[in-house]
């Protein structure tokens, strides 16, 4: 069982004020602070954005659409898990609420069960955020590799076009007996190749690679792994 957390900033929402009052007493009795109360779907988003709670509790009353609206608006504004408190099990409502971002739910019982639900939800929420971060880092690494591959491809194409055309010009001048033009074409081709390689190295280093890494990668062969 995860270690219980106290002094959480909790937002509570329900369709009736009297139910909010009862829930607030339970939450505060657990050592937490109620930082916002709402019965209005139109106002709960602004309240959530302003208070930035650690966790939000939404009670399911008679109006299931109202409760779904509360969940949707809180999720849209809050970087925190939303827990639904149900009077009785309602699988269809929970399924729809989950589509809107509900993180977990509890069938109303007592304060101890609510605290356990909060603790477990916060632990799972933290794990989910860590997993999300790992996926984002992997995506970033994949994008970086793709950018490097594109940069290498551009370098190869530019080198091919410049060198082949330059050598063809030099060869033609040589065949025609224009040695000075042939040497000039070879010199120009060499300078062009140097510039392309230099620019390509700068572009690759902009992606975060060092010169040593570039040299190592350039000398690597597929069979080296």
XYZ file of N, CA and C in Angstrom:
675
model
N 0.845 -1.191 0.000
C 0.000 0.000 0.000
C 0.878 1.238 0.000
N 0.635 2.229 -0.910
C 1.439 3.433 -0.935
C 1.320 4.202 0.362
N 2.359 4.933 0.690
C 2.346 5.734 1.900
C 1.333 6.859 1.763
N 0.519 7.084 2.795
C -0.515 8.108 2.750
C 0.114 9.493 2.687
N -0.491 10.361 1.896
C -0.019 11.730 1.779
C -1.018 12.662 2.430
N -0.530 13.665 3.142
C -1.397 14.640 3.786
C -1.129 16.011 3.201
N -1.962 16.955 3.589
C -1.823 18.345 3.132
C -1.902 18.483 1.618
N -2.706 17.667 0.983
C -2.931 17.804 -0.452
C -3.888 18.970 -0.716
N -3.712 19.578 -1.877
C -4.620 20.637 -2.317
C -5.685 19.968 -3.188
N -6.914 19.974 -2.698
C -7.978 19.194 -3.330
C -9.080 20.105 -3.864
N -9.488 19.841 -5.094
C -10.648 20.515 -5.670
C -11.800 19.532 -5.658
N -12.975 19.991 -5.229
C -14.141 19.118 -5.194
C -15.250 19.718 -6.052
N -15.996 18.858 -6.735
C -17.070 19.319 -7.618
C -18.232 18.341 -7.562
N -19.437 18.907 -7.583
C -20.641 18.096 -7.511
C -21.790 18.950 -8.017
N -22.932 18.341 -8.247
C -24.062 19.130 -8.733
C -24.833 19.805 -7.599
N -24.566 19.446 -6.352
C -25.303 20.021 -5.230
C -24.350 20.567 -4.168
N -24.680 21.751 -3.648
C -23.836 22.388 -2.647
C -23.777 21.592 -1.348
N -24.901 21.006 -0.943
C -24.892 20.277 0.318
C -23.961 19.072 0.257
N -23.884 18.444 -0.909
C -22.975 17.315 -1.062
C -21.522 17.783 -1.029
N -21.277 18.968 -1.586
C -19.932 19.530 -1.524
C -19.525 19.786 -0.086
N -20.462 20.296 0.715
C -20.158 20.560 2.118
C -19.792 19.296 2.868
N -20.521 18.234 2.617
C -20.235 16.956 3.278
C -18.876 16.413 2.846
N -18.596 16.494 1.539
C -17.322 15.979 1.033
C -16.156 16.809 1.558
N -16.352 18.115 1.659
C -15.290 18.987 2.168
C -14.910 18.598 3.591
N -15.884 18.285 4.409
C -15.596 17.883 5.789
C -14.768 16.601 5.830
N -15.101 15.662 4.946
C -14.353 14.402 4.895
C -12.910 14.673 4.465
N -12.755 15.458 3.408
C -11.423 15.757 2.885
C -10.574 16.472 3.923
N -11.132 17.467 4.574
C -10.387 18.218 5.587
C -10.112 17.353 6.813
N -11.028 16.426 7.104
C -10.801 15.509 8.212
C -9.633 14.570 7.965
N -9.274 14.383 6.691
C -8.131 13.545 6.324
C -6.820 14.326 6.331
N -6.908 15.623 6.651
C -5.697 16.437 6.716
C -5.366 17.174 5.441
N -6.314 17.227 4.506
C -6.079 17.917 3.242
C -6.769 19.278 3.246
N -6.488 20.072 2.220
C -7.073 21.406 2.124
C -7.910 21.512 0.862
N -9.144 21.896 1.023
C -10.033 22.105 -0.117
C -9.737 23.488 -0.692
N -9.211 23.525 -1.903
C -8.817 24.796 -2.505
C -9.855 25.323 -3.495
N -10.873 24.522 -3.766
C -11.911 24.976 -4.684
C -13.127 24.075 -4.613
N -14.313 24.706 -4.738
C -15.571 23.965 -4.771
C -16.384 24.475 -5.956
N -17.037 23.556 -6.658
C -17.827 23.995 -7.808
C -18.999 23.065 -8.054
N -20.113 23.694 -8.451
C -21.282 22.940 -8.894
C -21.616 23.309 -10.339
N -20.833 24.195 -10.915
C -21.122 24.751 -12.234
C -20.106 24.281 -13.269
N -20.588 23.576 -14.301
C -19.698 23.093 -15.349
C -19.005 24.251 -16.055
N -19.702 25.368 -16.230
C -19.150 26.507 -16.948
C -18.055 27.220 -16.160
N -18.063 27.073 -14.862
C -17.096 27.789 -14.021
C -15.956 26.918 -13.521
N -16.116 25.604 -13.560
C -15.130 24.727 -12.928
C -13.782 24.763 -13.640
N -13.764 24.987 -14.961
C -12.494 25.033 -15.685
C -11.633 26.191 -15.200
N -12.240 27.377 -15.083
C -11.498 28.551 -14.619
C -11.030 28.359 -13.185
N -11.860 27.771 -12.357
C -11.487 27.506 -10.968
C -10.305 26.547 -10.911
N -10.340 25.520 -11.736
C -9.259 24.533 -11.772
C -7.954 25.169 -12.233
N -8.034 25.958 -13.291
C -6.839 26.614 -13.824
C -6.234 27.564 -12.800
N -7.082 28.193 -12.029
C -6.602 29.163 -11.035
C -5.972 28.483 -9.823
N -6.539 27.373 -9.389
C -6.093 26.736 -8.144
C -5.020 25.665 -8.357
N -4.972 25.047 -9.514
C -3.988 23.987 -9.794
C -3.924 22.956 -8.656
N -4.994 22.204 -8.433
C -5.025 21.251 -7.315
C -4.101 20.054 -7.528
N -3.820 19.351 -6.432
C -3.053 18.100 -6.518
C -3.936 16.955 -6.995
N -5.202 17.029 -6.644
C -6.156 15.993 -7.031
C -7.541 16.628 -7.053
N -8.410 16.106 -7.918
C -9.784 16.606 -7.988
C -10.746 15.454 -7.739
N -11.805 15.736 -6.959
C -12.830 14.742 -6.655
C -14.151 15.212 -7.243
N -14.760 14.358 -8.055
C -16.040 14.691 -8.686
C -17.093 13.692 -8.230
N -18.169 14.211 -7.642
C -19.242 13.347 -7.188
C -20.270 13.121 -8.280
N -20.723 11.898 -8.436
C -21.754 11.563 -9.412
C -23.103 11.571 -8.707
N -23.949 12.563 -9.063
C -25.279 12.647 -8.479
C -26.325 12.085 -9.416
N -27.477 12.756 -9.478
C -28.553 12.278 -10.329
C -28.298 12.592 -11.805
N -27.630 13.703 -12.068
C -27.397 14.132 -13.446
C -26.026 13.636 -13.914
N -26.019 12.522 -14.634
C -24.744 11.932 -15.060
C -24.025 12.811 -16.081
N -24.777 13.514 -16.943
C -24.156 14.391 -17.930
C -23.478 15.569 -17.258
N -24.072 16.056 -16.208
C -23.468 17.152 -15.443
C -22.120 16.714 -14.877
N -22.085 15.519 -14.315
C -20.842 15.002 -13.745
C -19.791 14.782 -14.826
N -20.228 14.305 -15.992
C -19.292 14.116 -17.105
C -18.727 15.460 -17.553
N -19.556 16.469 -17.574
C -19.090 17.805 -17.932
C -18.051 18.326 -16.952
N -18.278 18.082 -15.674
C -17.299 18.493 -14.659
C -15.959 17.809 -14.888
N -16.007 16.504 -15.160
C -14.770 15.751 -15.408
C -14.034 16.327 -16.616
N -14.753 16.545 -17.698
C -14.137 17.041 -18.932
C -13.453 18.384 -18.716
N -14.141 19.302 -18.034
C -13.597 20.638 -17.835
C -12.395 20.640 -16.894
N -12.442 19.819 -15.865
C -11.308 19.745 -14.931
C -10.095 19.157 -15.626
N -10.304 18.066 -16.364
C -9.198 17.414 -17.069
C -8.567 18.375 -18.073
N -9.380 19.182 -18.723
C -8.870 20.120 -19.727
C -7.927 21.155 -19.120
N -8.121 21.479 -17.845
C -7.332 22.542 -17.223
C -6.321 22.065 -16.189
N -6.472 20.846 -15.692
C -5.658 20.412 -14.548
C -4.602 19.385 -14.936
N -3.408 19.558 -14.370
C -2.359 18.549 -14.496
C -2.384 17.718 -13.216
N -3.498 17.035 -13.010
C -3.678 16.227 -11.793
C -4.706 15.150 -12.093
N -4.720 14.077 -11.303
C -5.713 13.026 -11.532
C -7.091 13.445 -11.032
N -8.120 12.966 -11.707
C -9.499 13.212 -11.301
C -10.105 11.897 -10.841
N -10.658 11.904 -9.637
C -11.279 10.715 -9.053
C -12.780 10.962 -8.942
N -13.578 10.017 -9.408
C -15.034 10.128 -9.278
C -15.488 9.384 -8.024
N -16.462 9.970 -7.345
C -17.053 9.327 -6.174
C -18.484 8.959 -6.528
N -18.765 7.664 -6.578
C -20.075 7.175 -6.987
C -20.863 6.674 -5.791
N -22.189 6.885 -5.835
C -23.040 6.340 -4.782
C -23.196 4.836 -4.930
N -23.128 4.379 -6.166
C -23.201 2.944 -6.456
C -22.476 2.692 -7.768
N -22.122 1.452 -8.016
C -21.369 1.111 -9.223
C -22.158 1.479 -10.472
N -21.468 2.072 -11.447
C -22.099 2.472 -12.708
C -21.049 2.321 -13.812
N -20.954 1.122 -14.358
C -19.895 0.797 -15.319
C -19.968 1.650 -16.579
N -21.173 1.898 -17.089
C -21.299 2.671 -18.325
C -20.850 4.113 -18.126
N -21.197 4.698 -16.982
C -20.771 6.069 -16.713
C -19.256 6.134 -16.550
N -18.688 5.199 -15.830
C -17.241 5.168 -15.623
C -16.520 5.036 -16.963
N -17.052 4.196 -17.852
C -16.423 4.013 -19.169
C -16.423 5.318 -19.953
N -17.548 6.035 -19.923
C -17.633 7.304 -20.639
C -16.735 8.356 -19.987
N -16.707 8.382 -18.668
C -15.861 9.349 -17.958
C -14.386 9.077 -18.229
N -14.022 7.799 -18.348
C -12.630 7.452 -18.633
C -12.206 8.002 -19.982
N -13.124 8.007 -20.970
C -12.818 8.581 -22.273
C -12.513 10.066 -22.158
N -13.089 10.708 -21.150
C -12.911 12.146 -20.963
C -11.747 12.485 -20.029
N -11.051 11.456 -19.569
C -9.858 11.691 -18.774
C -9.948 11.314 -17.312
N -11.063 10.739 -16.876
C -11.164 10.283 -15.490
C -10.061 9.277 -15.202
N -9.364 9.449 -14.086
C -8.241 8.569 -13.795
C -8.654 7.362 -12.961
N -9.573 7.555 -12.020
C -10.035 6.426 -11.209
C -11.370 6.792 -10.565
N -11.962 5.827 -9.877
C -13.229 6.096 -9.189
C -13.303 5.251 -7.928
N -14.227 5.632 -7.041
C -14.470 4.868 -5.826
C -15.967 4.891 -5.556
N -16.503 3.747 -5.139
C -17.898 3.695 -4.724
C -17.947 4.180 -3.284
N -18.727 5.219 -3.053
C -18.728 5.929 -1.773
C -18.877 4.984 -0.589
N -17.983 5.152 0.388
C -18.072 4.339 1.605
C -17.666 5.180 2.808
N -16.360 5.152 3.153
C -15.943 5.939 4.307
C -14.643 6.677 4.009
N -14.197 7.483 4.996
C -13.021 8.330 4.810
C -11.764 7.508 4.558
N -11.632 6.388 5.236
C -10.437 5.562 5.071
C -10.315 5.047 3.642
N -11.449 4.623 3.075
C -11.422 4.145 1.695
C -11.091 5.273 0.725
N -11.583 6.467 1.010
C -11.280 7.611 0.156
C -9.796 7.926 0.194
N -9.204 7.897 1.387
C -7.768 8.168 1.496
C -6.965 7.122 0.739
N -7.365 5.868 0.852
C -6.660 4.809 0.120
C -6.770 5.030 -1.384
N -7.958 5.429 -1.836
C -8.154 5.679 -3.261
C -7.273 6.822 -3.739
N -7.170 7.875 -2.931
C -6.321 9.013 -3.286
C -4.862 8.593 -3.353
N -4.403 7.864 -2.369
C -3.004 7.438 -2.328
C -2.643 6.573 -3.535
N -3.481 5.587 -3.814
C -3.210 4.681 -4.930
C -3.270 5.427 -6.259
N -4.249 6.316 -6.382
C -4.392 7.081 -7.622
C -3.181 7.967 -7.870
N -2.704 8.643 -6.834
C -1.541 9.509 -6.996
C -0.305 8.708 -7.379
N -0.155 7.521 -6.799
C 0.981 6.679 -7.159
C 0.885 6.238 -8.625
N -0.280 5.797 -9.041
C -0.455 5.372 -10.430
C -0.306 6.547 -11.394
N -0.788 7.704 -10.976
C -0.673 8.897 -11.822
C 0.799 9.257 -12.022
N 1.576 9.187 -10.943
C 3.008 9.478 -11.043
C 3.701 8.477 -11.957
N 3.335 7.198 -11.841
C 3.921 6.180 -12.713
C 3.557 6.443 -14.173
N 2.303 6.829 -14.403
C 1.856 7.099 -15.765
C 2.594 8.285 -16.361
N 2.825 9.316 -15.554
C 3.549 10.486 -16.046
C 5.006 10.142 -16.334
N 5.594 9.280 -15.496
C 6.976 8.858 -15.737
C 7.069 8.060 -17.030
N 6.082 7.188 -17.265
C 6.065 6.401 -18.496
C 5.874 7.305 -19.703
N 5.003 8.300 -19.562
C 4.786 9.260 -20.645
C 6.076 9.989 -20.977
N 6.814 10.372 -19.892
C 8.081 11.059 -20.107
C 9.088 10.179 -20.831
N 9.093 8.881 -20.503
C 10.009 7.961 -21.172
C 9.680 7.843 -22.660
N 8.391 7.773 -22.976
C 7.977 7.716 -24.384
C 8.377 8.992 -25.117
N 8.213 10.142 -24.453
C 8.562 11.410 -25.089
C 10.060 11.490 -25.353
N 10.860 10.980 -24.395
C 12.312 10.975 -24.602
C 12.690 10.053 -25.753
N 12.012 8.911 -25.843
C 12.288 7.986 -26.939
C 11.906 8.601 -28.281
N 10.781 9.305 -28.295
C 10.352 9.978 -29.530
C 11.372 11.029 -29.944
N 11.892 11.769 -28.952
C 12.885 12.804 -29.248
C 14.152 12.180 -29.823
N 14.556 11.038 -29.255
C 15.754 10.355 -29.755
C 15.539 9.847 -31.177
N 14.334 9.345 -31.442
C 14.023 8.861 -32.783
C 14.039 10.005 -33.791
N 13.472 11.146 -33.404
C 13.478 12.307 -34.296
C 14.902 12.769 -34.569
N 15.737 12.735 -33.526
C 17.132 13.158 -33.678
C 17.870 12.246 -34.652
N 17.656 10.942 -34.539
C 18.291 9.997 -35.461
C 17.811 10.227 -36.891
N 16.513 10.532 -37.031
C 15.971 10.794 -38.364
C 16.611 12.047 -38.963
N 16.777 13.091 -38.151
C 17.406 14.322 -38.628
C 18.854 14.080 -39.047
N 19.563 13.253 -38.261
C 20.949 12.928 -38.610
C 21.021 12.169 -39.932
N 20.095 11.222 -40.109
C 20.092 10.443 -41.356
C 19.819 11.341 -42.555
N 18.895 12.283 -42.396
C 18.590 13.205 -43.490
C 19.792 14.095 -43.796
N 20.478 14.553 -42.725
C 21.652 15.417 -42.927
C 22.754 14.660 -43.659
N 22.960 13.394 -43.305
C 23.979 12.590 -43.983
C 23.609 12.354 -45.449
N 22.306 12.155 -45.691
C 21.861 11.933 -47.065
C 22.079 13.182 -47.916
N 21.740 14.350 -47.339
C 21.962 15.596 -48.075
C 23.443 15.801 -48.384
N 24.279 15.482 -47.383
C 25.728 15.621 -47.579
C 26.198 14.732 -48.733
N 25.732 13.482 -48.743
C 26.157 12.545 -49.790
C 25.713 13.013 -51.168
N 24.471 13.498 -51.270
C 23.960 13.955 -52.556
C 24.705 15.191 -53.056
N 24.958 16.138 -52.143
C 25.669 17.354 -52.540
C 27.096 17.035 -52.981
N 27.752 16.143 -52.234
C 29.109 15.742 -52.610
C 29.119 15.053 -53.976
N 28.140 14.168 -54.174
C 28.080 13.437 -55.438
C 27.905 14.391 -56.612
N 26.916 15.284 -56.491
C 26.643 16.205 -57.596
C 27.833 17.113 -57.872
N 28.401 17.688 -56.806
C 29.500 18.638 -56.982
C 30.746 17.963 -57.542
N 31.126 16.834 -56.944
C 32.365 16.164 -57.349
C 32.238 15.563 -58.752
N 31.121 14.886 -59.021
C 30.951 14.257 -60.329
C 30.953 15.309 -61.438
N 30.206 16.392 -61.226
C 30.154 17.437 -62.257
C 31.517 18.107 -62.441
N 32.204 18.365 -61.320
C 33.518 18.995 -61.404
C 34.531 18.113 -62.104
N 34.523 16.823 -61.758
C 35.467 15.902 -62.397
C 35.151 15.717 -63.879
N 33.875 15.718 -64.219
C 33.496 15.591 -65.623
C 33.991 16.790 -66.425
N 33.881 17.983 -65.816
C 34.373 19.191 -66.488
C 35.886 19.139 -66.666
N 36.581 18.698 -65.599
C 38.037 18.608 -65.658
C 38.479 17.585 -66.701
N 37.784 16.456 -66.758
C 38.130 15.414 -67.728
C 37.924 15.897 -69.165
N 36.819 16.613 -69.381
C 36.549 17.126 -70.719
C 37.622 18.126 -71.149
N 38.010 19.006 -70.212
C 39.055 19.985 -70.526
C 40.371 19.287 -70.814
N 40.673 18.243 -70.055
C 41.900 17.480 -70.276
C 41.888 16.814 -71.651
N 40.754 16.203 -72.010
C 40.656 15.522 -73.300
C 40.818 16.498 -74.471
N 40.395 17.732 -74.251
C 40.505 18.740 -75.304
C 41.876 19.432 -75.309
N 42.732 18.993 -74.354
C 44.062 19.568 -74.276
C 44.130 20.891 -73.564
N 43.076 21.248 -72.846
C 43.047 22.501 -72.089
C 43.474 22.218 -70.642
N 44.771 22.031 -70.454
C 45.261 21.597 -69.147
C 45.026 22.634 -68.058
N 45.173 23.895 -68.379
C 44.966 24.918 -67.347
C 43.511 24.924 -66.877
N 42.568 24.770 -67.823
C 41.154 24.710 -67.450
C 40.853 23.443 -66.660
N 41.530 22.361 -67.011
C 41.334 21.103 -66.295
C 41.786 21.231 -64.851
N 42.992 21.849 -64.650
C 43.490 22.028 -63.285
C 42.591 22.971 -62.490
N 42.087 24.007 -63.158
C 41.196 24.951 -62.480
C 39.902 24.258 -62.047
N 39.384 23.389 -62.918
C 38.157 22.659 -62.590
C 38.384 21.708 -61.418
N 39.569 21.058 -61.394
C 39.884 20.155 -60.283
C 40.007 20.928 -58.974
N 40.661 22.100 -59.030
C 40.821 22.917 -57.831
C 39.466 23.397 -57.317
N 38.608 23.838 -58.244
C 37.275 24.304 -57.849
C 36.455 23.174 -57.242
N 36.607 21.978 -57.829
C 35.879 20.818 -57.295
C 36.339 20.485 -55.888
N 37.641 20.559 -55.647
C 38.176 20.283 -54.312
C 37.660 21.294 -53.295
N 37.657 22.579 -53.645
C 37.180 23.618 -52.728
C 35.691 23.440 -52.441
N 34.938 23.103 -53.493
C 33.508 22.893 -53.312
C 33.248 21.719 -52.373
N 34.008 20.638 -52.546
C 33.849 19.463 -51.684
C 34.185 19.797 -50.237
N 35.261 20.574 -50.029
C 35.647 20.978 -48.679
C 34.533 21.793 -48.014
N 33.953 22.719 -48.778
C 32.892 23.561 -48.225
C 31.666 22.740 -47.855
N 31.277 21.821 -48.739
C 30.106 20.991 -48.462
C 30.326 20.153 -47.210
N 31.496 19.554 -47.087
C 31.804 18.730 -45.916
C 31.805 19.587 -44.651
N 32.415 20.779 -44.728
C 32.455 21.657 -43.567
C 31.071 22.088 -43.123
N 30.236 22.484 -44.104
C 28.860 22.881 -43.768
C 28.075 21.718 -43.183
N 28.287 20.537 -43.741
C 27.567 19.360 -43.248
C 27.976 19.011 -41.826
N 29.264 19.121 -41.537
C 29.738 18.860 -40.174
C 29.131 19.846 -39.192
N 29.049 21.122 -39.588
C 28.443 22.130 -38.706
C 26.975 21.808 -38.437
N 26.256 21.386 -39.470
C 24.848 21.041 -39.305
C 24.677 19.843 -38.376
N 25.543 18.862 -38.539
C 25.462 17.676 -37.691
C 25.797 18.013 -36.245
N 26.798 18.891 -36.043
C 27.159 19.269 -34.671
C 26.060 20.081 -34.007
N 25.252 20.783 -34.816
C 24.123 21.529 -34.266
C 23.090 20.609 -33.639
N 23.080 19.343 -34.037
C 22.141 18.383 -33.461
C 22.627 17.848 -32.121
N 23.849 18.248 -31.705
C 24.352 17.830 -30.396
C 25.529 16.886 -30.442
N 25.941 16.453 -31.617
C 27.081 15.549 -31.736
C 28.389 16.327 -31.691
N 29.404 15.723 -31.090
C 30.733 16.317 -31.071
C 31.502 15.866 -32.310
N 32.616 16.550 -32.581
C 33.444 16.170 -33.723
C 33.940 14.737 -33.577
N 34.310 14.355 -32.352
C 34.801 12.993 -32.107
C 33.731 11.956 -32.460
N 32.468 12.249 -32.094
C 31.393 11.327 -32.412
C 31.176 11.223 -33.920
N 31.280 12.367 -34.599
C 31.101 12.356 -36.049
C 32.180 11.525 -36.734
N 33.428 11.688 -36.272
C 34.531 10.916 -36.844
C 34.337 9.431 -36.567
N 33.902 9.114 -35.334
C 33.665 7.720 -34.977
C 32.567 7.114 -35.834
N 31.436 7.859 -35.999
C 30.335 7.365 -36.816
C 30.735 7.200 -38.276
N 31.552 8.139 -38.773
C 31.970 8.063 -40.174
C 32.839 6.838 -40.436
N 33.588 6.408 -39.414
C 34.473 5.266 -39.603
C 33.833 3.947 -39.249
N 32.590 4.002 -38.750
C 31.924 2.768 -38.344
C 31.379 2.026 -39.561
N 31.296 0.699 -39.436
C 30.748 -0.146 -40.487
C 29.598 -0.944 -39.908
N 28.604 -1.338 -40.726
C 27.459 -2.080 -40.221
C 27.827 -3.335 -39.460
N 28.956 -3.965 -39.824
C 29.345 -5.227 -39.178
C 30.085 -5.011 -37.883
N 30.324 -3.696 -37.508
C 31.098 -3.447 -36.286
C 30.310 -3.728 -35.034
N 28.954 -3.704 -35.114
C 28.132 -3.888 -33.902
C 28.201 -5.319 -33.395
